[in-house]
Amino acid sequence: QKEVEQNSGPLSVPEGAIASLNCTYSDRGSQSFFWYRQYSGKSPELIMFIYSNGDKEDGRFTAQLNKASQYVSLLIRDSQPSDSATYLCAVRPGANSKLTFGKGITLSVRP
Amino acid sequence: GAGVSQTPSNKVTEKGKYVELRCDPISGHTALYWYRQSLGQGPEFLIYFQGTGAADDSGLPNDRFFAVRPEGSVSTLKIQRTERGDSAVYLCASSWGLTDTQYFGPGTRLTVL
């Protein structure tokens, strides 16, 4: 089993819809969880981070964390064509600084 | 302010050659990270520095890869005897401290012919 799995995708949603991106991780000791957005040919850009169980909202983005289920998700409300990109889930273990990334989910928002 | 910068943006080399990739972190950031990203994959950790010392180099694939950060700022990733499998985008990131957000540079696309 890979350490960080993002198995669903590619994902296509119409403009204005909610996009739901999911990620599971294997290391129960993981402390910090990140969502990065990566446009084609560009470097990853941080969207959200979450440390505690529950929901964290920032504008149109909501990150959800469930440590018992080892599951983290990203919801994008009112999706826009400019949200079309690859979304990378990253996990940081408690005692180490390096990030472990999933392979990413490609989101396409149809006008 | 200025972000993380990486040079060169593209590097094409021949199998067996030596290459150096440079990363200039955000001013004041003490932690610096190197990742490698292959097509269709997420970034893969290589090494990170806290100050001048390599805190974790467990991601370096073999002894052909080496990185330095002699003055605690700019870092150089060095690859000896390059192989075609080394072709990837090499990303550098920096953060204030080891538990802070990592900001990525634009990457260096390495192509080994």
Short mmCIF file of C-alpha atoms in Angstrom, two decimals:
data_model
loop_
_atom_site.label_atom_id
_atom_site.label_comp_id
_atom_site.label_asym_id
_atom_site.label_seq_id
_atom_site.Cartn_x
_atom_site.Cartn_y
_atom_site.Cartn_z
CA GLN A 1 0.00 0.00 0.00
CA LYS A 2 1.31 3.44 -0.92
CA GLU A 3 1.75 5.87 1.97
CA VAL A 4 -0.58 8.48 0.48
CA GLU A 5 -3.24 7.39 -1.96
CA GLN A 6 -5.32 9.49 -4.28
CA ASN A 7 -7.15 6.98 -6.38
CA SER A 8 -10.15 8.81 -7.72
CA GLY A 9 -9.67 10.77 -10.90
CA PRO A 10 -9.53 12.39 -13.25
CA LEU A 11 -12.53 14.36 -12.07
CA SER A 12 -14.75 16.54 -14.25
CA VAL A 13 -17.43 18.84 -12.82
CA PRO A 14 -19.54 21.64 -14.33
CA GLU A 15 -18.88 25.23 -13.42
CA GLY A 16 -20.59 26.15 -10.14
CA ALA A 17 -20.66 22.57 -8.81
CA ILE A 18 -18.91 21.19 -5.74
CA ALA A 19 -15.73 19.22 -6.43
CA SER A 20 -14.79 16.60 -3.84
CA LEU A 21 -11.20 15.32 -3.75
CA ASN A 22 -10.21 12.46 -1.47
CA CYS A 23 -6.98 11.16 0.00
CA THR A 24 -6.06 8.33 2.38
CA TYR A 25 -2.79 7.81 4.23
CA SER A 26 -1.18 4.85 5.95
CA ASP A 27 0.96 6.37 8.72
CA ARG A 28 -1.18 6.77 11.84
CA GLY A 29 1.48 9.01 13.35
CA SER A 30 0.98 11.68 10.69
CA GLN A 31 0.37 15.09 12.19
CA SER A 32 -0.08 17.59 9.38
CA PHE A 33 -1.99 17.43 6.14
CA PHE A 34 -1.75 19.68 3.11
CA TRP A 35 -3.47 20.27 -0.19
CA TYR A 36 -1.39 21.74 -3.01
CA ARG A 37 -2.65 22.83 -6.40
CA GLN A 38 -0.42 22.35 -9.44
CA TYR A 39 -1.18 23.86 -12.82
CA SER A 40 0.32 22.13 -15.83
CA GLY A 41 4.01 22.94 -16.12
CA LYS A 42 4.06 24.85 -12.84
CA SER A 43 5.19 24.07 -9.31
CA PRO A 44 2.87 23.11 -6.42
CA GLU A 45 1.08 25.95 -4.65
CA LEU A 46 -0.34 25.53 -1.13
CA ILE A 47 -4.12 25.82 -0.85
CA MET A 48 -4.94 24.48 2.59
CA PHE A 49 -3.38 22.81 5.59
CA ILE A 50 -5.16 21.05 8.44
CA TYR A 51 -3.86 19.59 11.69
CA SER A 52 -6.97 18.71 13.72
CA ASN A 53 -9.92 16.44 13.11
CA GLY A 54 -12.91 18.15 11.57
CA ASP A 55 -13.41 20.81 8.95
CA LYS A 56 -11.38 23.87 8.08
CA GLU A 57 -12.81 26.45 5.70
CA ASP A 58 -11.02 29.10 3.64
CA GLY A 59 -13.18 30.88 1.10
CA ARG A 60 -14.49 28.35 -1.41
CA PHE A 61 -12.22 25.61 -0.03
CA THR A 62 -12.92 23.25 2.86
CA ALA A 63 -10.46 20.66 4.11
CA GLN A 64 -11.80 17.75 6.14
CA LEU A 65 -9.70 15.46 8.31
CA ASN A 66 -10.64 12.18 9.97
CA LYS A 67 -7.60 10.70 11.71
CA ALA A 68 -9.46 7.59 12.88
CA SER A 69 -10.25 6.71 9.27
CA GLN A 70 -6.91 8.10 8.02
CA TYR A 71 -8.76 10.17 5.50
CA VAL A 72 -8.43 13.78 4.34
CA SER A 73 -10.53 15.52 1.72
CA LEU A 74 -10.80 18.84 -0.08
CA LEU A 75 -14.11 20.35 -1.14
CA ILE A 76 -14.19 23.15 -3.68
CA ARG A 77 -17.50 25.02 -3.77
CA ASP A 78 -18.72 27.01 -6.76
CA SER A 79 -16.03 25.46 -8.94
CA GLN A 80 -14.54 27.74 -11.59
CA PRO A 81 -12.70 26.86 -14.81
CA SER A 82 -9.61 28.43 -13.19
CA ASP A 83 -9.75 25.64 -10.59
CA SER A 84 -8.82 23.15 -13.32
CA ALA A 85 -5.50 21.72 -12.16
CA THR A 86 -3.93 18.74 -10.42
CA TYR A 87 -4.53 18.64 -6.67
CA LEU A 88 -1.84 17.01 -4.56
CA CYS A 89 -2.46 15.66 -1.08
CA ALA A 90 0.61 15.75 1.18
CA VAL A 91 1.19 14.32 4.63
CA ARG A 92 3.90 15.16 7.16
CA PRO A 93 4.84 12.66 9.87
CA GLY A 94 5.00 13.96 13.40
CA ALA A 95 8.71 13.71 13.95
CA ASN A 96 9.97 14.51 10.50
CA SER A 97 9.70 17.53 8.29
CA LYS A 98 9.52 15.92 4.86
CA LEU A 99 6.25 15.78 2.96
CA THR A 100 4.92 12.57 1.42
CA PHE A 101 2.73 13.29 -1.59
CA GLY A 102 0.03 11.35 -3.35
CA LYS A 103 0.16 11.16 -7.13
CA GLY A 104 -2.49 13.86 -7.46
CA ILE A 105 -6.00 14.13 -8.87
CA THR A 106 -6.64 16.07 -12.04
CA LEU A 107 -9.73 18.26 -11.85
CA SER A 108 -11.41 19.73 -14.90
CA VAL A 109 -14.15 22.32 -14.47
CA ARG A 110 -16.37 22.57 -17.56
CA PRO A 111 -17.69 26.07 -18.40
CA GLY B 1 8.69 39.49 -1.87
CA ALA B 2 10.90 37.14 -3.82
CA GLY B 3 9.99 33.49 -3.77
CA VAL B 4 12.16 30.41 -4.09
CA SER B 5 14.26 30.56 -7.23
CA GLN B 6 15.90 27.69 -9.09
CA THR B 7 18.45 27.66 -11.86
CA PRO B 8 18.62 26.55 -14.55
CA SER B 9 14.95 26.21 -15.49
CA ASN B 10 15.86 23.53 -18.01
CA LYS B 11 18.91 21.33 -18.28
CA VAL B 12 19.61 18.86 -21.06
CA THR B 13 22.61 16.63 -20.62
CA GLU B 14 24.03 13.39 -21.92
CA LYS B 15 24.11 10.12 -20.08
CA GLY B 16 27.16 9.91 -17.86
CA LYS B 17 27.62 13.65 -17.42
CA TYR B 18 27.68 15.60 -14.15
CA VAL B 19 25.05 18.25 -13.39
CA GLU B 20 24.46 20.83 -10.68
CA LEU B 21 21.06 22.28 -9.86
CA ARG B 22 20.82 25.42 -7.75
CA CYS B 23 18.15 26.57 -5.29
CA ASP B 24 17.91 30.00 -3.68
CA PRO B 25 15.35 29.88 -0.84
CA ILE B 26 13.12 32.65 0.45
CA SER B 27 15.21 35.03 2.53
CA GLY B 28 15.22 34.02 6.19
CA HIS B 29 13.95 30.50 5.64
CA THR B 30 16.09 28.08 7.60
CA ALA B 31 14.72 24.83 6.19
CA LEU B 32 15.31 23.80 2.59
CA TYR B 33 13.98 20.71 0.79
CA TRP B 34 14.65 18.95 -2.49
CA TYR B 35 11.99 16.85 -4.21
CA ARG B 36 11.86 15.12 -7.57
CA GLN B 37 8.70 14.86 -9.66
CA SER B 38 8.24 12.45 -12.55
CA LEU B 39 5.46 12.83 -15.07
CA GLY B 40 2.07 11.89 -13.63
CA GLN B 41 3.42 11.49 -10.10
CA GLY B 42 3.53 13.62 -6.99
CA PRO B 43 6.80 15.10 -5.76
CA GLU B 44 9.12 12.57 -4.13
CA PHE B 45 11.29 13.65 -1.20
CA LEU B 46 15.06 13.59 -1.67
CA ILE B 47 16.75 15.53 1.15
CA TYR B 48 16.21 18.41 3.54
CA PHE B 49 18.47 20.84 5.36
CA GLN B 50 18.04 22.67 8.60
CA GLY B 51 20.64 25.40 8.37
CA THR B 52 23.81 24.03 6.82
CA GLY B 53 23.36 20.42 7.82
CA ALA B 54 21.41 17.70 6.03
CA ALA B 55 18.76 16.68 8.55
CA ASP B 56 17.40 13.83 6.46
CA ASP B 57 18.90 12.50 3.24
CA SER B 58 16.95 9.24 3.22
CA GLY B 59 15.28 10.05 -0.09
CA LEU B 60 18.46 10.28 -2.15
CA PRO B 61 18.20 7.30 -4.53
CA ASN B 62 21.89 6.37 -4.54
CA ASP B 63 25.38 7.75 -4.03
CA ARG B 64 25.36 9.54 -7.37
CA PHE B 65 23.19 12.18 -5.74
CA PHE B 66 24.60 14.69 -3.29
CA ALA B 67 23.45 18.06 -1.99
CA VAL B 68 25.12 20.86 -0.08
CA ARG B 69 24.11 24.07 1.63
CA PRO B 70 27.43 25.47 2.84
CA GLU B 71 26.26 28.83 4.19
CA GLY B 72 22.75 27.91 5.21
CA SER B 73 21.11 29.69 2.30
CA VAL B 74 21.67 28.60 -1.33
CA SER B 75 21.72 24.85 -1.95
CA THR B 76 23.15 22.84 -4.81
CA LEU B 77 21.95 19.37 -5.81
CA LYS B 78 24.71 17.48 -7.58
CA ILE B 79 24.17 14.41 -9.75
CA GLN B 80 27.14 12.39 -10.98
CA ARG B 81 27.15 9.99 -13.94
CA THR B 82 23.61 10.91 -14.92
CA GLU B 83 21.28 8.20 -16.18
CA ARG B 84 18.18 8.48 -18.37
CA GLY B 85 16.08 7.54 -15.33
CA ASP B 86 17.22 10.73 -13.61
CA SER B 87 15.10 12.75 -16.03
CA ALA B 88 12.45 14.58 -14.00
CA VAL B 89 11.55 17.98 -12.59
CA TYR B 90 13.63 18.75 -9.52
CA LEU B 91 11.75 20.95 -7.08
CA CYS B 92 13.17 22.94 -4.22
CA ALA B 93 11.08 24.23 -1.32
CA SER B 94 11.85 26.29 1.76
CA SER B 95 10.16 27.10 5.04
CA TRP B 96 10.81 29.20 8.14
CA GLY B 97 11.22 26.14 10.30
CA LEU B 98 10.77 22.42 10.11
CA THR B 99 7.06 22.49 10.95
CA ASP B 100 6.12 25.46 8.79
CA THR B 101 4.55 25.65 5.36
CA GLN B 102 6.83 24.70 2.49
CA TYR B 103 6.92 27.04 -0.50
CA PHE B 104 8.05 25.59 -3.78
CA GLY B 105 10.27 27.05 -6.45
CA PRO B 106 9.52 26.76 -10.19
CA GLY B 107 11.65 23.65 -10.58
CA THR B 108 14.45 22.55 -12.89
CA ARG B 109 13.46 20.21 -15.69
CA LEU B 110 16.36 17.77 -16.18
CA THR B 111 16.50 15.73 -19.36
CA VAL B 112 19.18 13.07 -19.72
CA LEU B 113 19.63 11.92 -23.31
#
